[in-house]
Structure formats: structure tokens, C-alpha cells
XYZ file of N, CA, C and O in Angstrom:
308
model
N 129.116 109.297 101.080
C 129.305 110.596 100.541
C 128.096 111.511 100.705
O 128.127 112.654 100.305
N 127.004 111.002 101.277
C 125.792 111.809 101.436
C 125.444 112.005 102.913
O 124.300 112.293 103.251
N 126.448 111.872 103.776
C 126.205 111.986 105.210
C 125.631 113.319 105.631
O 124.739 113.376 106.476
N 126.104 114.415 105.038
C 125.579 115.726 105.416
C 124.117 115.866 105.018
O 123.327 116.485 105.725
N 123.745 115.256 103.909
C 122.346 115.293 103.463
C 121.482 114.482 104.428
O 120.454 114.955 104.914
N 121.907 113.253 104.727
C 121.146 112.406 105.651
C 121.059 113.028 107.037
O 120.008 112.959 107.687
N 122.135 113.651 107.488
C 122.107 114.311 108.792
C 121.094 115.455 108.827
O 120.503 115.733 109.874
N 120.878 116.110 107.695
C 119.888 117.192 107.661
C 118.475 116.638 107.834
O 117.597 117.331 108.336
N 118.249 115.400 107.429
C 116.925 114.790 107.588
C 116.678 114.425 109.049
O 115.556 114.502 109.531
N 117.729 114.006 109.739
C 117.612 113.615 111.148
C 117.587 114.846 112.038
O 116.779 114.947 112.955
N 118.462 115.787 111.767
C 118.577 116.972 112.611
C 117.415 117.925 112.440
O 116.571 117.781 111.563
N 117.392 118.890 113.320
C 116.355 119.919 113.241
C 116.745 120.922 112.172
O 117.919 121.147 111.923
N 115.775 121.496 111.516
C 116.042 122.443 110.443
C 115.605 121.867 109.112
O 115.034 120.778 109.036
N 115.868 122.599 108.041
C 115.403 122.163 106.724
C 116.129 120.911 106.242
O 117.292 120.688 106.563
N 115.388 120.101 105.489
C 115.948 118.896 104.891
C 116.617 119.236 103.567
O 116.032 119.904 102.727
N 117.842 118.755 103.385
C 118.516 118.919 102.101
C 117.965 117.877 101.136
O 117.711 116.734 101.526
N 117.774 118.246 99.872
C 117.284 117.277 98.889
C 118.406 116.323 98.470
O 119.592 116.622 98.660
N 117.996 115.197 97.900
C 118.959 114.266 97.330
C 118.488 113.897 95.930
O 117.310 113.590 95.719
N 119.381 113.982 94.981
C 119.052 113.651 93.593
C 118.975 112.135 93.438
O 119.684 111.395 94.138
N 118.123 111.646 92.543
C 118.030 110.200 92.331
C 119.381 109.544 92.050
O 119.664 108.456 92.561
N 120.239 110.189 91.267
C 121.552 109.617 90.973
C 122.432 109.505 92.197
O 123.157 108.517 92.374
N 122.381 110.514 93.070
C 123.161 110.471 94.309
C 122.642 109.375 95.234
O 123.411 108.694 95.896
N 121.336 109.211 95.262
C 120.732 108.159 96.072
C 121.129 106.789 95.537
O 121.435 105.882 96.311
N 121.153 106.639 94.215
C 121.576 105.377 93.600
C 123.009 105.048 94.003
O 123.321 103.894 94.335
N 123.887 106.028 93.980
C 125.276 105.807 94.381
C 125.386 105.434 95.852
O 126.191 104.589 96.224
N 124.571 106.060 96.687
C 124.622 105.788 98.123
C 124.098 104.384 98.449
O 124.646 103.700 99.310
N 123.049 103.963 97.759
C 122.449 102.655 98.037
C 123.224 101.510 97.405
O 123.312 100.431 97.986
N 123.727 101.710 96.209
C 124.440 100.651 95.509
C 123.512 99.806 94.657
O 122.306 99.712 94.909
N 124.085 99.186 93.644
C 123.313 98.427 92.657
C 122.574 97.241 93.267
O 121.410 96.982 92.930
N 123.230 96.488 94.152
C 122.589 95.312 94.745
C 121.367 95.691 95.579
O 120.310 95.058 95.479
N 121.501 96.729 96.403
C 120.389 97.172 97.238
C 119.240 97.684 96.373
O 118.078 97.399 96.651
N 119.573 98.426 95.328
C 118.532 98.939 94.436
C 117.789 97.815 93.733
O 116.566 97.857 93.596
N 118.526 96.812 93.288
C 117.880 95.682 92.622
C 116.944 94.954 93.575
O 115.831 94.588 93.210
N 117.370 94.777 94.798
C 116.530 94.109 95.795
C 115.278 94.933 96.099
O 114.170 94.395 96.141
N 115.440 96.232 96.302
C 114.287 97.096 96.569
C 113.330 97.130 95.384
O 112.107 97.094 95.558
N 113.869 97.179 94.194
C 113.052 97.196 92.987
C 112.275 95.898 92.856
O 111.075 95.891 92.543
N 112.939 94.791 93.118
C 112.292 93.481 93.040
C 111.158 93.354 94.057
O 110.071 92.878 93.738
N 111.404 93.804 95.272
C 110.391 93.706 96.334
C 109.225 94.663 96.118
O 108.093 94.355 96.483
N 109.495 95.815 95.540
C 108.449 96.827 95.380
C 107.674 96.687 94.078
O 106.564 97.193 93.965
N 108.278 96.043 93.081
C 107.646 95.953 91.773
C 107.816 97.220 90.943
O 107.232 97.351 89.875
N 108.605 98.155 91.425
C 108.856 99.408 90.716
C 110.131 99.287 89.889
O 111.051 98.556 90.264
N 110.187 100.022 88.809
C 111.425 100.083 88.049
C 112.465 100.824 88.886
O 112.126 101.540 89.837
N 113.718 100.674 88.511
C 114.798 101.359 89.212
C 114.563 102.864 89.215
O 114.733 103.527 90.237
N 114.162 103.399 88.078
C 113.936 104.844 87.956
C 112.761 105.298 88.827
O 112.842 106.336 89.484
N 111.668 104.531 88.818
C 110.506 104.879 89.644
C 110.881 104.843 91.129
O 110.482 105.727 91.894
N 111.620 103.824 91.507
C 112.035 103.669 92.895
C 112.902 104.841 93.344
O 112.657 105.448 94.390
N 113.899 105.180 92.547
C 114.791 106.280 92.905
C 114.070 107.624 92.945
O 114.322 108.446 93.825
N 113.162 107.833 92.003
C 112.409 109.089 91.995
C 111.552 109.204 93.255
O 111.523 110.243 93.909
N 110.854 108.128 93.605
C 110.012 108.144 94.799
C 110.819 108.291 96.077
O 110.475 109.085 96.952
N 111.903 107.525 96.178
C 112.736 107.612 97.379
C 113.368 108.984 97.532
O 113.420 109.526 98.642
N 113.844 109.548 96.434
C 114.481 110.865 96.544
C 113.478 111.929 96.964
O 113.835 112.905 97.617
N 112.214 111.716 96.637
C 111.182 112.682 96.998
C 110.678 112.472 98.430
O 110.481 113.436 99.167
N 110.471 111.210 98.843
C 109.800 110.945 100.118
C 110.715 110.507 101.260
O 110.334 110.629 102.421
N 111.903 110.000 100.964
C 112.791 109.547 102.030
C 113.178 110.663 102.998
O 113.142 110.450 104.219
N 113.528 111.852 102.517
C 113.846 112.919 103.489
C 112.698 113.204 104.461
O 112.919 113.370 105.662
N 111.475 113.213 103.954
C 110.315 113.475 104.806
C 110.074 112.335 105.790
O 109.739 112.572 106.950
N 110.253 111.092 105.323
C 110.042 109.936 106.192
C 111.057 109.915 107.332
O 110.695 109.704 108.496
N 112.323 110.138 107.011
C 113.359 110.162 108.048
C 113.105 111.317 109.013
O 113.205 111.149 110.233
N 112.735 112.466 108.489
C 112.436 113.623 109.329
C 111.289 113.312 110.290
O 111.340 113.650 111.470
N 110.263 112.643 109.797
C 109.097 112.272 110.620
C 109.501 111.309 111.735
O 108.975 111.390 112.851
N 110.415 110.389 111.427
C 110.829 109.394 112.417
C 111.852 109.927 113.416
O 112.172 109.249 114.389
N 112.356 111.131 113.182
C 113.391 111.695 114.058
C 113.040 113.119 114.498
O 113.843 114.033 114.347
N 111.859 113.333 115.083
C 111.438 114.694 115.407
C 112.294 115.374 116.473
O 112.319 116.592 116.543
N 112.981 114.603 117.296
C 113.833 115.215 118.312
C 115.248 115.452 117.803
O 116.145 115.788 118.572
N 115.492 115.226 116.523
C 116.815 115.444 115.965
C 117.809 114.351 116.317
O 119.011 114.584 116.356
N 117.301 113.141 116.575
C 118.149 111.995 116.901
C 117.465 110.731 116.402
O 116.265 110.733 116.106
N 118.256 109.657 116.305
C 117.665 108.383 115.909
C 116.744 107.900 117.016
O 117.083 107.982 118.203
N 115.568 107.397 116.665
C 114.623 106.941 117.679
C 114.989 105.565 118.226
O 115.718 104.801 117.598
N 114.462 105.265 119.399
C 114.594 103.922 119.959
C 113.651 102.997 119.187
O 112.762 103.453 118.456
N 113.808 101.699 119.356
C 112.925 100.737 118.695
C 111.464 100.973 119.087
O 110.564 100.882 118.262
N 111.234 101.287 120.342
C 109.873 101.536 120.828
C 109.282 102.769 120.140
O 108.133 102.785 119.716
N 110.075 103.823 120.023
C 109.601 105.040 119.364
C 109.274 104.800 117.896
O 108.285 105.322 117.386
N 110.074 103.973 117.223
C 109.805 103.666 115.810
C 108.477 102.936 115.682
O 107.661 103.267 114.823
N 108.224 101.950 116.532
C 106.991 101.179 116.421
C 105.761 102.043 116.648
O 104.722 101.835 116.020
N 105.862 103.052 117.486
C 104.746 103.957 117.749
C 104.500 104.877 116.547
O 103.368 105.163 116.186
N 105.580 105.320 115.898
C 105.471 106.283 114.796
C 105.085 105.648 113.478
O 104.651 106.343 112.566
N 105.284 104.343 113.328
C 104.919 103.691 112.081
C 103.522 103.272 112.158
O 102.620 103.103 111.869
């Protein structure tokens, strides 16, 4: 349900924001629990950080407005 938002991060132009609750719905409870466990952050801290920085991270990894190749990802990280 957040495809248009995610596409704005990949495509050229401004990034649409995503609310922590919308991100929680998109990721699902199991994925959130796993990310929280691995990061040591509470669910709320994780969602707040991801909603703030994920659009910028995806935008950085997709400067040509498309998904990068594996080689391009390794260079950008």
C-alpha cells in the first residue's frame, strides 16, 4: 500500500515522507520484531528512525532513478 511513496524515493524528484505507522504496516510485525532484536532499538525508536532516514538512504542508493546493480550497491555502501 506504500508503493507510490517508495517509488518517490527511487525516482527522481522529491521524496514523499512515510509515517512510522504506515511503515509498520508495510513491514509487518515479524519483520519489525526481527529488526528491533538485531538493532537493540525499541519498536518505536526503530520506526521513528526508519521513517526519517529510509527515504534518504533509498534515494542515495538510486541516483539514476532505478534500482542499482549489485556492483553499484557495493560501491555506494
